[in-house]
Amino acid sequence: MAARLMISKKALHLSHGFSQFRCYTTPTSSVNPTEISHFNALASTWWDPYGSSRLLHLMNPLRHDFISSCHALKPHSSAKRNLRYLDIGCGGGIFAESAARLPHTASVTAIDPSKDVIEVARQHARKDPTLQEPGRLEYLNKGIEDLGVPRSLEEKYDVVTLFEVIEHISTPAPFLKSCLPFVKPGGWLILSTIARTWTSWVTTKVVAEDVVGLVPKGTHDWSKYINEEELRSFFTSQKGWGVNGGLKAMGCIYVPGLGWRMVSGGEQWGNYFFGVRRDTEG
């Protein structure tokens, strides 16, 4: 009876997660005070490669690889030069700093609603003179809803990133809709998240949080995970997004002792990358 009850509860979570993503369409703030409090507590160890953000440090090179693979879908495009990045939910700046150092980067704007985490990001960036060049890297203590919507093409971004963000958002549909206007035509929205499966529940909740302690307890809420097909359905319903091959997904699996590896089809199991191109103004 207990086993059947547990399965019933998990099935309810699966159903709830899908309807939550599909049906909430009223814009609202994406900032969750509980989530902010959790990440504030981790701020001081953000740049410790063996600390609570260790898995993010190890995953970062694959973020760049995935972005490059998305651009490769249109190899003759000039989109790889002088890129403007918007990193939403940037945390302590692991991706933002690395993107700002790339030779093809024009600028990086990185935002996060956590004041403590943004201060850690700013302090770390001061250690690199390259990142102090005007316009190279700017950190803002804001959520996406607080950032002014671009009024011109020049104010939009070539790459908008949401790495390990959306699984911490209670209402993902309006949050994603708030992000869409910032991507210029031909640009990409790139994210990474976790599929809501039995595998991910075991690996991210039981093993990573409770058994091994790879991440602090309470980091993830399994019911907020989003499956790849849910994201695909959302974006294909948006006019001018993901057509003509402008949509890509790739699984990402952590192998102890080896680190993260991209695995085709792995997006159906747990961690995965997802990219979608804006083709028109929509």
PDB file of N, CA, C and O in Angstrom, residues 15-84:
ATOM      1  N   SER A  15       1.988  14.904 -13.601  1.00  0.00           N
ATOM      2  CA  SER A  15       0.847  15.551 -14.230  1.00  0.00           C
ATOM      3  C   SER A  15       0.801  17.030 -13.893  1.00  0.00           C
ATOM      4  O   SER A  15       0.575  17.878 -14.754  1.00  0.00           O
ATOM      5  N   HIS A  16       1.078  17.363 -12.629  1.00  0.00           N
ATOM      6  CA  HIS A  16       1.021  18.755 -12.186  1.00  0.00           C
ATOM      7  C   HIS A  16       2.061  19.597 -12.903  1.00  0.00           C
ATOM      8  O   HIS A  16       1.794  20.706 -13.352  1.00  0.00           O
ATOM      9  N   GLY A  17       3.258  19.040 -13.059  1.00  0.00           N
ATOM     10  CA  GLY A  17       4.327  19.802 -13.684  1.00  0.00           C
ATOM     11  C   GLY A  17       3.992  20.186 -15.107  1.00  0.00           C
ATOM     12  O   GLY A  17       4.247  21.289 -15.553  1.00  0.00           O
ATOM     13  N   PHE A  18       3.387  19.249 -15.864  1.00  0.00           N
ATOM     14  CA  PHE A  18       3.059  19.530 -17.249  1.00  0.00           C
ATOM     15  C   PHE A  18       1.978  20.593 -17.359  1.00  0.00           C
ATOM     16  O   PHE A  18       2.103  21.552 -18.112  1.00  0.00           O
ATOM     17  N   SER A  19       0.892  20.444 -16.577  1.00  0.00           N
ATOM     18  CA  SER A  19      -0.193  21.410 -16.656  1.00  0.00           C
ATOM     19  C   SER A  19       0.272  22.779 -16.187  1.00  0.00           C
ATOM     20  O   SER A  19      -0.159  23.800 -16.693  1.00  0.00           O
ATOM     21  N   GLN A  20       1.194  22.792 -15.215  1.00  0.00           N
ATOM     22  CA  GLN A  20       1.723  24.056 -14.720  1.00  0.00           C
ATOM     23  C   GLN A  20       2.434  24.803 -15.839  1.00  0.00           C
ATOM     24  O   GLN A  20       2.226  25.985 -16.053  1.00  0.00           O
ATOM     25  N   PHE A  21       3.274  24.088 -16.618  1.00  0.00           N
ATOM     26  CA  PHE A  21       4.022  24.732 -17.685  1.00  0.00           C
ATOM     27  C   PHE A  21       3.109  25.201 -18.789  1.00  0.00           C
ATOM     28  O   PHE A  21       3.279  26.267 -19.366  1.00  0.00           O
ATOM     29  N   ARG A  22       2.093  24.421 -19.090  1.00  0.00           N
ATOM     30  CA  ARG A  22       1.244  24.711 -20.232  1.00  0.00           C
ATOM     31  C   ARG A  22       0.241  25.822 -19.955  1.00  0.00           C
ATOM     32  O   ARG A  22      -0.070  26.629 -20.824  1.00  0.00           O
ATOM     33  N   CYS A  23      -0.279  25.875 -18.733  1.00  0.00           N
ATOM     34  CA  CYS A  23      -1.467  26.701 -18.493  1.00  0.00           C
ATOM     35  C   CYS A  23      -1.203  28.071 -17.889  1.00  0.00           C
ATOM     36  O   CYS A  23      -1.993  28.976 -18.091  1.00  0.00           O
ATOM     37  N   TYR A  24      -0.144  28.252 -17.128  1.00  0.00           N
ATOM     38  CA  TYR A  24       0.094  29.558 -16.536  1.00  0.00           C
ATOM     39  C   TYR A  24       0.616  30.515 -17.590  1.00  0.00           C
ATOM     40  O   TYR A  24       1.711  30.344 -18.106  1.00  0.00           O
ATOM     41  N   THR A  25      -0.152  31.508 -17.948  1.00  0.00           N
ATOM     42  CA  THR A  25       0.249  32.432 -18.996  1.00  0.00           C
ATOM     43  C   THR A  25       0.207  33.886 -18.550  1.00  0.00           C
ATOM     44  O   THR A  25       0.574  34.766 -19.295  1.00  0.00           O
ATOM     45  N   THR A  26      -0.246  34.154 -17.353  1.00  0.00           N
ATOM     46  CA  THR A  26      -0.306  35.528 -16.859  1.00  0.00           C
ATOM     47  C   THR A  26       1.068  35.954 -16.350  1.00  0.00           C
ATOM     48  O   THR A  26       1.640  35.304 -15.490  1.00  0.00           O
ATOM     49  N   PRO A  27       1.650  37.053 -16.890  1.00  0.00           N
ATOM     50  CA  PRO A  27       2.968  37.476 -16.456  1.00  0.00           C
ATOM     51  C   PRO A  27       3.015  37.731 -14.954  1.00  0.00           C
ATOM     52  O   PRO A  27       2.103  38.295 -14.369  1.00  0.00           O
ATOM     53  N   THR A  28       4.083  37.316 -14.332  1.00  0.00           N
ATOM     54  CA  THR A  28       4.271  37.527 -12.909  1.00  0.00           C
ATOM     55  C   THR A  28       5.761  37.559 -12.632  1.00  0.00           C
ATOM     56  O   THR A  28       6.556  37.176 -13.466  1.00  0.00           O
ATOM     57  N   SER A  29       6.153  38.012 -11.463  1.00  0.00           N
ATOM     58  CA  SER A  29       7.569  38.032 -11.131  1.00  0.00           C
ATOM     59  C   SER A  29       8.078  36.611 -10.989  1.00  0.00           C
ATOM     60  O   SER A  29       7.423  35.750 -10.401  1.00  0.00           O
ATOM     61  N   SER A  30       9.253  36.363 -11.532  1.00  0.00           N
ATOM     62  CA  SER A  30       9.851  35.033 -11.439  1.00  0.00           C
ATOM     63  C   SER A  30      10.670  34.871 -10.168  1.00  0.00           C
ATOM     64  O   SER A  30      11.166  33.784  -9.882  1.00  0.00           O
ATOM     65  N   VAL A  31      10.818  35.943  -9.398  1.00  0.00           N
ATOM     66  CA  VAL A  31      11.672  35.911  -8.215  1.00  0.00           C
ATOM     67  C   VAL A  31      10.949  35.220  -7.057  1.00  0.00           C
ATOM     68  O   VAL A  31       9.892  35.646  -6.622  1.00  0.00           O
ATOM     69  N   ASN A  32      11.546  34.143  -6.568  1.00  0.00           N
ATOM     70  CA  ASN A  32      11.009  33.378  -5.453  1.00  0.00           C
ATOM     71  C   ASN A  32      11.890  33.620  -4.233  1.00  0.00           C
ATOM     72  O   ASN A  32      13.060  33.248  -4.230  1.00  0.00           O
ATOM     73  N   PRO A  33      11.364  34.260  -3.173  1.00  0.00           N
ATOM     74  CA  PRO A  33      12.175  34.582  -1.991  1.00  0.00           C
ATOM     75  C   PRO A  33      12.871  33.369  -1.382  1.00  0.00           C
ATOM     76  O   PRO A  33      14.001  33.472  -0.891  1.00  0.00           O
ATOM     77  N   THR A  34      12.219  32.209  -1.430  1.00  0.00           N
ATOM     78  CA  THR A  34      12.831  31.004  -0.877  1.00  0.00           C
ATOM     79  C   THR A  34      14.059  30.600  -1.674  1.00  0.00           C
ATOM     80  O   THR A  34      15.103  30.228  -1.113  1.00  0.00           O
ATOM     81  N   GLU A  35      13.950  30.680  -2.999  1.00  0.00           N
ATOM     82  CA  GLU A  35      15.086  30.347  -3.851  1.00  0.00           C
ATOM     83  C   GLU A  35      16.223  31.353  -3.649  1.00  0.00           C
ATOM     84  O   GLU A  35      17.399  30.974  -3.591  1.00  0.00           O
ATOM     85  N   ILE A  36      15.882  32.628  -3.522  1.00  0.00           N
ATOM     86  CA  ILE A  36      16.908  33.656  -3.313  1.00  0.00           C
ATOM     87  C   ILE A  36      17.650  33.404  -2.009  1.00  0.00           C
ATOM     88  O   ILE A  36      18.889  33.479  -1.938  1.00  0.00           O
ATOM     89  N   SER A  37      16.915  33.063  -0.969  1.00  0.00           N
ATOM     90  CA  SER A  37      17.529  32.781   0.319  1.00  0.00           C
ATOM     91  C   SER A  37      18.482  31.591   0.224  1.00  0.00           C
ATOM     92  O   SER A  37      19.580  31.601   0.801  1.00  0.00           O
ATOM     93  N   HIS A  38      18.065  30.564  -0.521  1.00  0.00           N
ATOM     94  CA  HIS A  38      18.898  29.367  -0.668  1.00  0.00           C
ATOM     95  C   HIS A  38      20.221  29.704  -1.350  1.00  0.00           C
ATOM     96  O   HIS A  38      21.301  29.296  -0.898  1.00  0.00           O
ATOM     97  N   PHE A  39      20.158  30.469  -2.442  1.00  0.00           N
ATOM     98  CA  PHE A  39      21.380  30.770  -3.191  1.00  0.00           C
ATOM     99  C   PHE A  39      22.219  31.849  -2.513  1.00  0.00           C
ATOM    100  O   PHE A  39      23.448  31.892  -2.693  1.00  0.00           O
ATOM    101  N   ASN A  40      21.595  32.719  -1.739  1.00  0.00           N
ATOM    102  CA  ASN A  40      22.376  33.663  -0.931  1.00  0.00           C
ATOM    103  C   ASN A  40      23.308  32.903   0.014  1.00  0.00           C
ATOM    104  O   ASN A  40      24.458  33.292   0.229  1.00  0.00           O
ATOM    105  N   ALA A  41      22.801  31.810   0.571  1.00  0.00           N
ATOM    106  CA  ALA A  41      23.595  31.020   1.513  1.00  0.00           C
ATOM    107  C   ALA A  41      24.787  30.344   0.844  1.00  0.00           C
ATOM    108  O   ALA A  41      25.772  30.006   1.506  1.00  0.00           O
ATOM    109  N   LEU A  42      24.712  30.172  -0.485  1.00  0.00           N
ATOM    110  CA  LEU A  42      25.797  29.520  -1.221  1.00  0.00           C
ATOM    111  C   LEU A  42      26.764  30.508  -1.861  1.00  0.00           C
ATOM    112  O   LEU A  42      27.778  30.100  -2.442  1.00  0.00           O
ATOM    113  N   ALA A  43      26.472  31.799  -1.736  1.00  0.00           N
ATOM    114  CA  ALA A  43      27.223  32.824  -2.468  1.00  0.00           C
ATOM    115  C   ALA A  43      28.724  32.773  -2.196  1.00  0.00           C
ATOM    116  O   ALA A  43      29.547  32.866  -3.115  1.00  0.00           O
ATOM    117  N   SER A  44      29.114  32.628  -0.936  1.00  0.00           N
ATOM    118  CA  SER A  44      30.529  32.716  -0.572  1.00  0.00           C
ATOM    119  C   SER A  44      31.374  31.588  -1.154  1.00  0.00           C
ATOM    120  O   SER A  44      32.593  31.708  -1.271  1.00  0.00           O
ATOM    121  N   THR A  45      30.742  30.474  -1.537  1.00  0.00           N
ATOM    122  CA  THR A  45      31.499  29.332  -2.066  1.00  0.00           C
ATOM    123  C   THR A  45      31.331  29.165  -3.573  1.00  0.00           C
ATOM    124  O   THR A  45      31.742  28.151  -4.142  1.00  0.00           O
ATOM    125  N   TRP A  46      30.740  30.160  -4.227  1.00  0.00           N
ATOM    126  CA  TRP A  46      30.401  30.022  -5.648  1.00  0.00           C
ATOM    127  C   TRP A  46      31.631  29.737  -6.517  1.00  0.00           C
ATOM    128  O   TRP A  46      31.571  28.954  -7.463  1.00  0.00           O
ATOM    129  N   TRP A  47      32.751  30.356  -6.185  1.00  0.00           N
ATOM    130  CA  TRP A  47      33.942  30.202  -7.020  1.00  0.00           C
ATOM    131  C   TRP A  47      34.913  29.167  -6.482  1.00  0.00           C
ATOM    132  O   TRP A  47      36.050  29.067  -6.958  1.00  0.00           O
ATOM    133  N   ASP A  48      34.481  28.394  -5.509  1.00  0.00           N
ATOM    134  CA  ASP A  48      35.290  27.278  -5.019  1.00  0.00           C
ATOM    135  C   ASP A  48      35.053  26.083  -5.949  1.00  0.00           C
ATOM    136  O   ASP A  48      33.953  25.525  -5.972  1.00  0.00           O
ATOM    137  N   PRO A  49      36.049  25.683  -6.746  1.00  0.00           N
ATOM    138  CA  PRO A  49      35.835  24.590  -7.710  1.00  0.00           C
ATOM    139  C   PRO A  49      35.529  23.250  -7.061  1.00  0.00           C
ATOM    140  O   PRO A  49      35.121  22.305  -7.747  1.00  0.00           O
ATOM    141  N   TYR A  50      35.718  23.151  -5.751  1.00  0.00           N
ATOM    142  CA  TYR A  50      35.405  21.915  -5.034  1.00  0.00           C
ATOM    143  C   TYR A  50      34.255  22.118  -4.045  1.00  0.00           C
ATOM    144  O   TYR A  50      33.987  21.250  -3.217  1.00  0.00           O
ATOM    145  N   GLY A  51      33.577  23.254  -4.140  1.00  0.00           N
ATOM    146  CA  GLY A  51      32.498  23.585  -3.226  1.00  0.00           C
ATOM    147  C   GLY A  51      31.136  23.204  -3.763  1.00  0.00           C
ATOM    148  O   GLY A  51      30.992  22.312  -4.606  1.00  0.00           O
ATOM    149  N   SER A  52      30.110  23.938  -3.308  1.00  0.00           N
ATOM    150  CA  SER A  52      28.728  23.608  -3.651  1.00  0.00           C
ATOM    151  C   SER A  52      28.412  23.793  -5.137  1.00  0.00           C
ATOM    152  O   SER A  52      27.443  23.226  -5.635  1.00  0.00           O
ATOM    153  N   SER A  53      29.239  24.593  -5.828  1.00  0.00           N
ATOM    154  CA  SER A  53      28.994  24.835  -7.258  1.00  0.00           C
ATOM    155  C   SER A  53      29.952  24.037  -8.144  1.00  0.00           C
ATOM    156  O   SER A  53      30.130  24.352  -9.324  1.00  0.00           O
ATOM    157  N   ARG A  54      30.561  23.010  -7.590  1.00  0.00           N
ATOM    158  CA  ARG A  54      31.542  22.212  -8.331  1.00  0.00           C
ATOM    159  C   ARG A  54      30.979  21.683  -9.644  1.00  0.00           C
ATOM    160  O   ARG A  54      31.639  21.739 -10.698  1.00  0.00           O
ATOM    161  N   LEU A  55      29.762  21.158  -9.617  1.00  0.00           N
ATOM    162  CA  LEU A  55      29.183  20.591 -10.834  1.00  0.00           C
ATOM    163  C   LEU A  55      28.960  21.650 -11.907  1.00  0.00           C
ATOM    164  O   LEU A  55      29.038  21.355 -13.102  1.00  0.00           O
ATOM    165  N   LEU A  56      28.696  22.894 -11.505  1.00  0.00           N
ATOM    166  CA  LEU A  56      28.512  23.973 -12.472  1.00  0.00           C
ATOM    167  C   LEU A  56      29.840  24.332 -13.134  1.00  0.00           C
ATOM    168  O   LEU A  56      29.889  24.614 -14.334  1.00  0.00           O
ATOM    169  N   HIS A  57      30.915  24.347 -12.348  1.00  0.00           N
ATOM    170  CA  HIS A  57      32.242  24.604 -12.918  1.00  0.00           C
ATOM    171  C   HIS A  57      32.590  23.530 -13.948  1.00  0.00           C
ATOM    172  O   HIS A  57      33.112  23.842 -15.028  1.00  0.00           O
ATOM    173  N   LEU A  58      32.306  22.285 -13.619  1.00  0.00           N
ATOM    174  CA  LEU A  58      32.629  21.189 -14.530  1.00  0.00           C
ATOM    175  C   LEU A  58      31.754  21.212 -15.780  1.00  0.00           C
ATOM    176  O   LEU A  58      32.194  20.802 -16.855  1.00  0.00           O
ATOM    177  N   MET A  59      30.526  21.700 -15.662  1.00  0.00           N
ATOM    178  CA  MET A  59      29.608  21.724 -16.801  1.00  0.00           C
ATOM    179  C   MET A  59      29.882  22.889 -17.752  1.00  0.00           C
ATOM    180  O   MET A  59      29.528  22.832 -18.936  1.00  0.00           O
ATOM    181  N   ASN A  60      30.537  23.930 -17.283  1.00  0.00           N
ATOM    182  CA  ASN A  60      30.642  25.158 -18.062  1.00  0.00           C
ATOM    183  C   ASN A  60      31.222  24.978 -19.465  1.00  0.00           C
ATOM    184  O   ASN A  60      30.711  25.572 -20.418  1.00  0.00           O
ATOM    185  N   PRO A  61      32.295  24.196 -19.663  1.00  0.00           N
ATOM    186  CA  PRO A  61      32.793  24.015 -21.034  1.00  0.00           C
ATOM    187  C   PRO A  61      31.748  23.440 -21.980  1.00  0.00           C
ATOM    188  O   PRO A  61      31.713  23.795 -23.167  1.00  0.00           O
ATOM    189  N   LEU A  62      30.879  22.566 -21.476  1.00  0.00           N
ATOM    190  CA  LEU A  62      29.847  21.986 -22.332  1.00  0.00           C
ATOM    191  C   LEU A  62      28.793  23.017 -22.719  1.00  0.00           C
ATOM    192  O   LEU A  62      28.159  22.897 -23.773  1.00  0.00           O
ATOM    193  N   ARG A  63      28.602  24.028 -21.898  1.00  0.00           N
ATOM    194  CA  ARG A  63      27.677  25.103 -22.265  1.00  0.00           C
ATOM    195  C   ARG A  63      28.151  25.782 -23.543  1.00  0.00           C
ATOM    196  O   ARG A  63      27.369  26.023 -24.474  1.00  0.00           O
ATOM    197  N   HIS A  64      29.442  26.088 -23.589  1.00  0.00           N
ATOM    198  CA  HIS A  64      30.007  26.724 -24.787  1.00  0.00           C
ATOM    199  C   HIS A  64      29.957  25.782 -25.989  1.00  0.00           C
ATOM    200  O   HIS A  64      29.677  26.214 -27.113  1.00  0.00           O
ATOM    201  N   ASP A  65      30.228  24.506 -25.760  1.00  0.00           N
ATOM    202  CA  ASP A  65      30.163  23.536 -26.855  1.00  0.00           C
ATOM    203  C   ASP A  65      28.762  23.469 -27.442  1.00  0.00           C
ATOM    204  O   ASP A  65      28.589  23.394 -28.669  1.00  0.00           O
ATOM    205  N   PHE A  66      27.746  23.512 -26.572  1.00  0.00           N
ATOM    206  CA  PHE A  66      26.380  23.421 -27.073  1.00  0.00           C
ATOM    207  C   PHE A  66      26.001  24.673 -27.859  1.00  0.00           C
ATOM    208  O   PHE A  66      25.356  24.583 -28.906  1.00  0.00           O
ATOM    209  N   ILE A  67      26.397  25.837 -27.363  1.00  0.00           N
ATOM    210  CA  ILE A  67      26.113  27.074 -28.095  1.00  0.00           C
ATOM    211  C   ILE A  67      26.758  27.029 -29.478  1.00  0.00           C
ATOM    212  O   ILE A  67      26.139  27.394 -30.485  1.00  0.00           O
ATOM    213  N   SER A  68      27.994  26.548 -29.541  1.00  0.00           N
ATOM    214  CA  SER A  68      28.688  26.435 -30.830  1.00  0.00           C
ATOM    215  C   SER A  68      27.957  25.470 -31.760  1.00  0.00           C
ATOM    216  O   SER A  68      27.860  25.716 -32.969  1.00  0.00           O
ATOM    217  N   SER A  69      27.432  24.389 -31.205  1.00  0.00           N
ATOM    218  CA  SER A  69      26.710  23.425 -32.038  1.00  0.00           C
ATOM    219  C   SER A  69      25.413  24.018 -32.581  1.00  0.00           C
ATOM    220  O   SER A  69      24.985  23.675 -33.686  1.00  0.00           O
ATOM    221  N   CYS A  70      24.800  24.914 -31.821  1.00  0.00           N
ATOM    222  CA  CYS A  70      23.590  25.598 -32.312  1.00  0.00           C
ATOM    223  C   CYS A  70      23.935  26.543 -33.451  1.00  0.00           C
ATOM    224  O   CYS A  70      23.252  26.570 -34.484  1.00  0.00           O
ATOM    225  N   HIS A  71      25.006  27.307 -33.292  1.00  0.00           N
ATOM    226  CA  HIS A  71      25.432  28.212 -34.367  1.00  0.00           C
ATOM    227  C   HIS A  71      25.834  27.438 -35.617  1.00  0.00           C
ATOM    228  O   HIS A  71      25.667  27.920 -36.740  1.00  0.00           O
ATOM    229  N   ALA A  72      26.347  26.230 -35.429  1.00  0.00           N
ATOM    230  CA  ALA A  72      26.783  25.420 -36.564  1.00  0.00           C
ATOM    231  C   ALA A  72      25.614  24.959 -37.429  1.00  0.00           C
ATOM    232  O   ALA A  72      25.819  24.533 -38.570  1.00  0.00           O
ATOM    233  N   LEU A  73      24.391  25.042 -36.909  1.00  0.00           N
ATOM    234  CA  LEU A  73      23.225  24.669 -37.698  1.00  0.00           C
ATOM    235  C   LEU A  73      23.014  25.627 -38.861  1.00  0.00           C
ATOM    236  O   LEU A  73      22.322  25.311 -39.819  1.00  0.00           O
ATOM    237  N   LYS A  74      23.631  26.807 -38.751  1.00  0.00           N
ATOM    238  CA  LYS A  74      23.575  27.789 -39.830  1.00  0.00           C
ATOM    239  C   LYS A  74      25.001  28.302 -40.032  1.00  0.00           C
ATOM    240  O   LYS A  74      25.330  29.441 -39.689  1.00  0.00           O
ATOM    241  N   PRO A  75      25.889  27.451 -40.585  1.00  0.00           N
ATOM    242  CA  PRO A  75      27.328  27.724 -40.586  1.00  0.00           C
ATOM    243  C   PRO A  75      27.762  28.955 -41.354  1.00  0.00           C
ATOM    244  O   PRO A  75      28.820  29.513 -41.070  1.00  0.00           O
ATOM    245  N   HIS A  76      26.991  29.411 -42.326  1.00  0.00           N
ATOM    246  CA  HIS A  76      27.404  30.555 -43.125  1.00  0.00           C
ATOM    247  C   HIS A  76      26.909  31.891 -42.555  1.00  0.00           C
ATOM    248  O   HIS A  76      27.105  32.945 -43.139  1.00  0.00           O
ATOM    249  N   SER A  77      26.264  31.820 -41.423  1.00  0.00           N
ATOM    250  CA  SER A  77      25.783  33.034 -40.776  1.00  0.00           C
ATOM    251  C   SER A  77      26.941  33.799 -40.150  1.00  0.00           C
ATOM    252  O   SER A  77      27.954  33.230 -39.751  1.00  0.00           O
ATOM    253  N   SER A  78      26.800  35.110 -40.040  1.00  0.00           N
ATOM    254  CA  SER A  78      27.825  35.946 -39.392  1.00  0.00           C
ATOM    255  C   SER A  78      27.565  36.068 -37.899  1.00  0.00           C
ATOM    256  O   SER A  78      28.192  36.868 -37.210  1.00  0.00           O
ATOM    257  N   ALA A  79      26.631  35.230 -37.379  1.00  0.00           N
ATOM    258  CA  ALA A  79      26.195  35.369 -35.992  1.00  0.00           C
ATOM    259  C   ALA A  79      27.287  35.047 -34.976  1.00  0.00           C
ATOM    260  O   ALA A  79      27.147  35.350 -33.809  1.00  0.00           O
ATOM    261  N   LYS A  80      28.396  34.419 -35.414  1.00  0.00           N
ATOM    262  CA  LYS A  80      29.435  34.025 -34.469  1.00  0.00           C
ATOM    263  C   LYS A  80      30.377  35.171 -34.132  1.00  0.00           C
ATOM    264  O   LYS A  80      31.258  35.016 -33.300  1.00  0.00           O
ATOM    265  N   ARG A  81      30.229  36.327 -34.776  1.00  0.00           N
ATOM    266  CA  ARG A  81      31.150  37.440 -34.556  1.00  0.00           C
ATOM    267  C   ARG A  81      30.463  38.572 -33.789  1.00  0.00           C
ATOM    268  O   ARG A  81      29.301  38.891 -34.035  1.00  0.00           O
ATOM    269  N   ASN A  82      31.207  39.170 -32.858  1.00  0.00           N
ATOM    270  CA  ASN A  82      30.708  40.317 -32.094  1.00  0.00           C
ATOM    271  C   ASN A  82      29.372  40.014 -31.418  1.00  0.00           C
ATOM    272  O   ASN A  82      28.413  40.784 -31.511  1.00  0.00           O
ATOM    273  N   LEU A  83      29.352  38.906 -30.728  1.00  0.00           N
ATOM    274  CA  LEU A  83      28.109  38.477 -30.083  1.00  0.00           C
ATOM    275  C   LEU A  83      27.817  39.286 -28.826  1.00  0.00           C
ATOM    276  O   LEU A  83      28.704  39.569 -28.025  1.00  0.00           O
ATOM    277  N   ARG A  84      26.540  39.609 -28.650  1.00  0.00           N
ATOM    278  CA  ARG A  84      26.058  40.223 -27.421  1.00  0.00           C
ATOM    279  C   ARG A  84      25.294  39.162 -26.636  1.00  0.00           C
ATOM    280  O   ARG A  84      24.343  38.567 -27.139  1.00  0.00           O
TER     281      ARG A  84
END
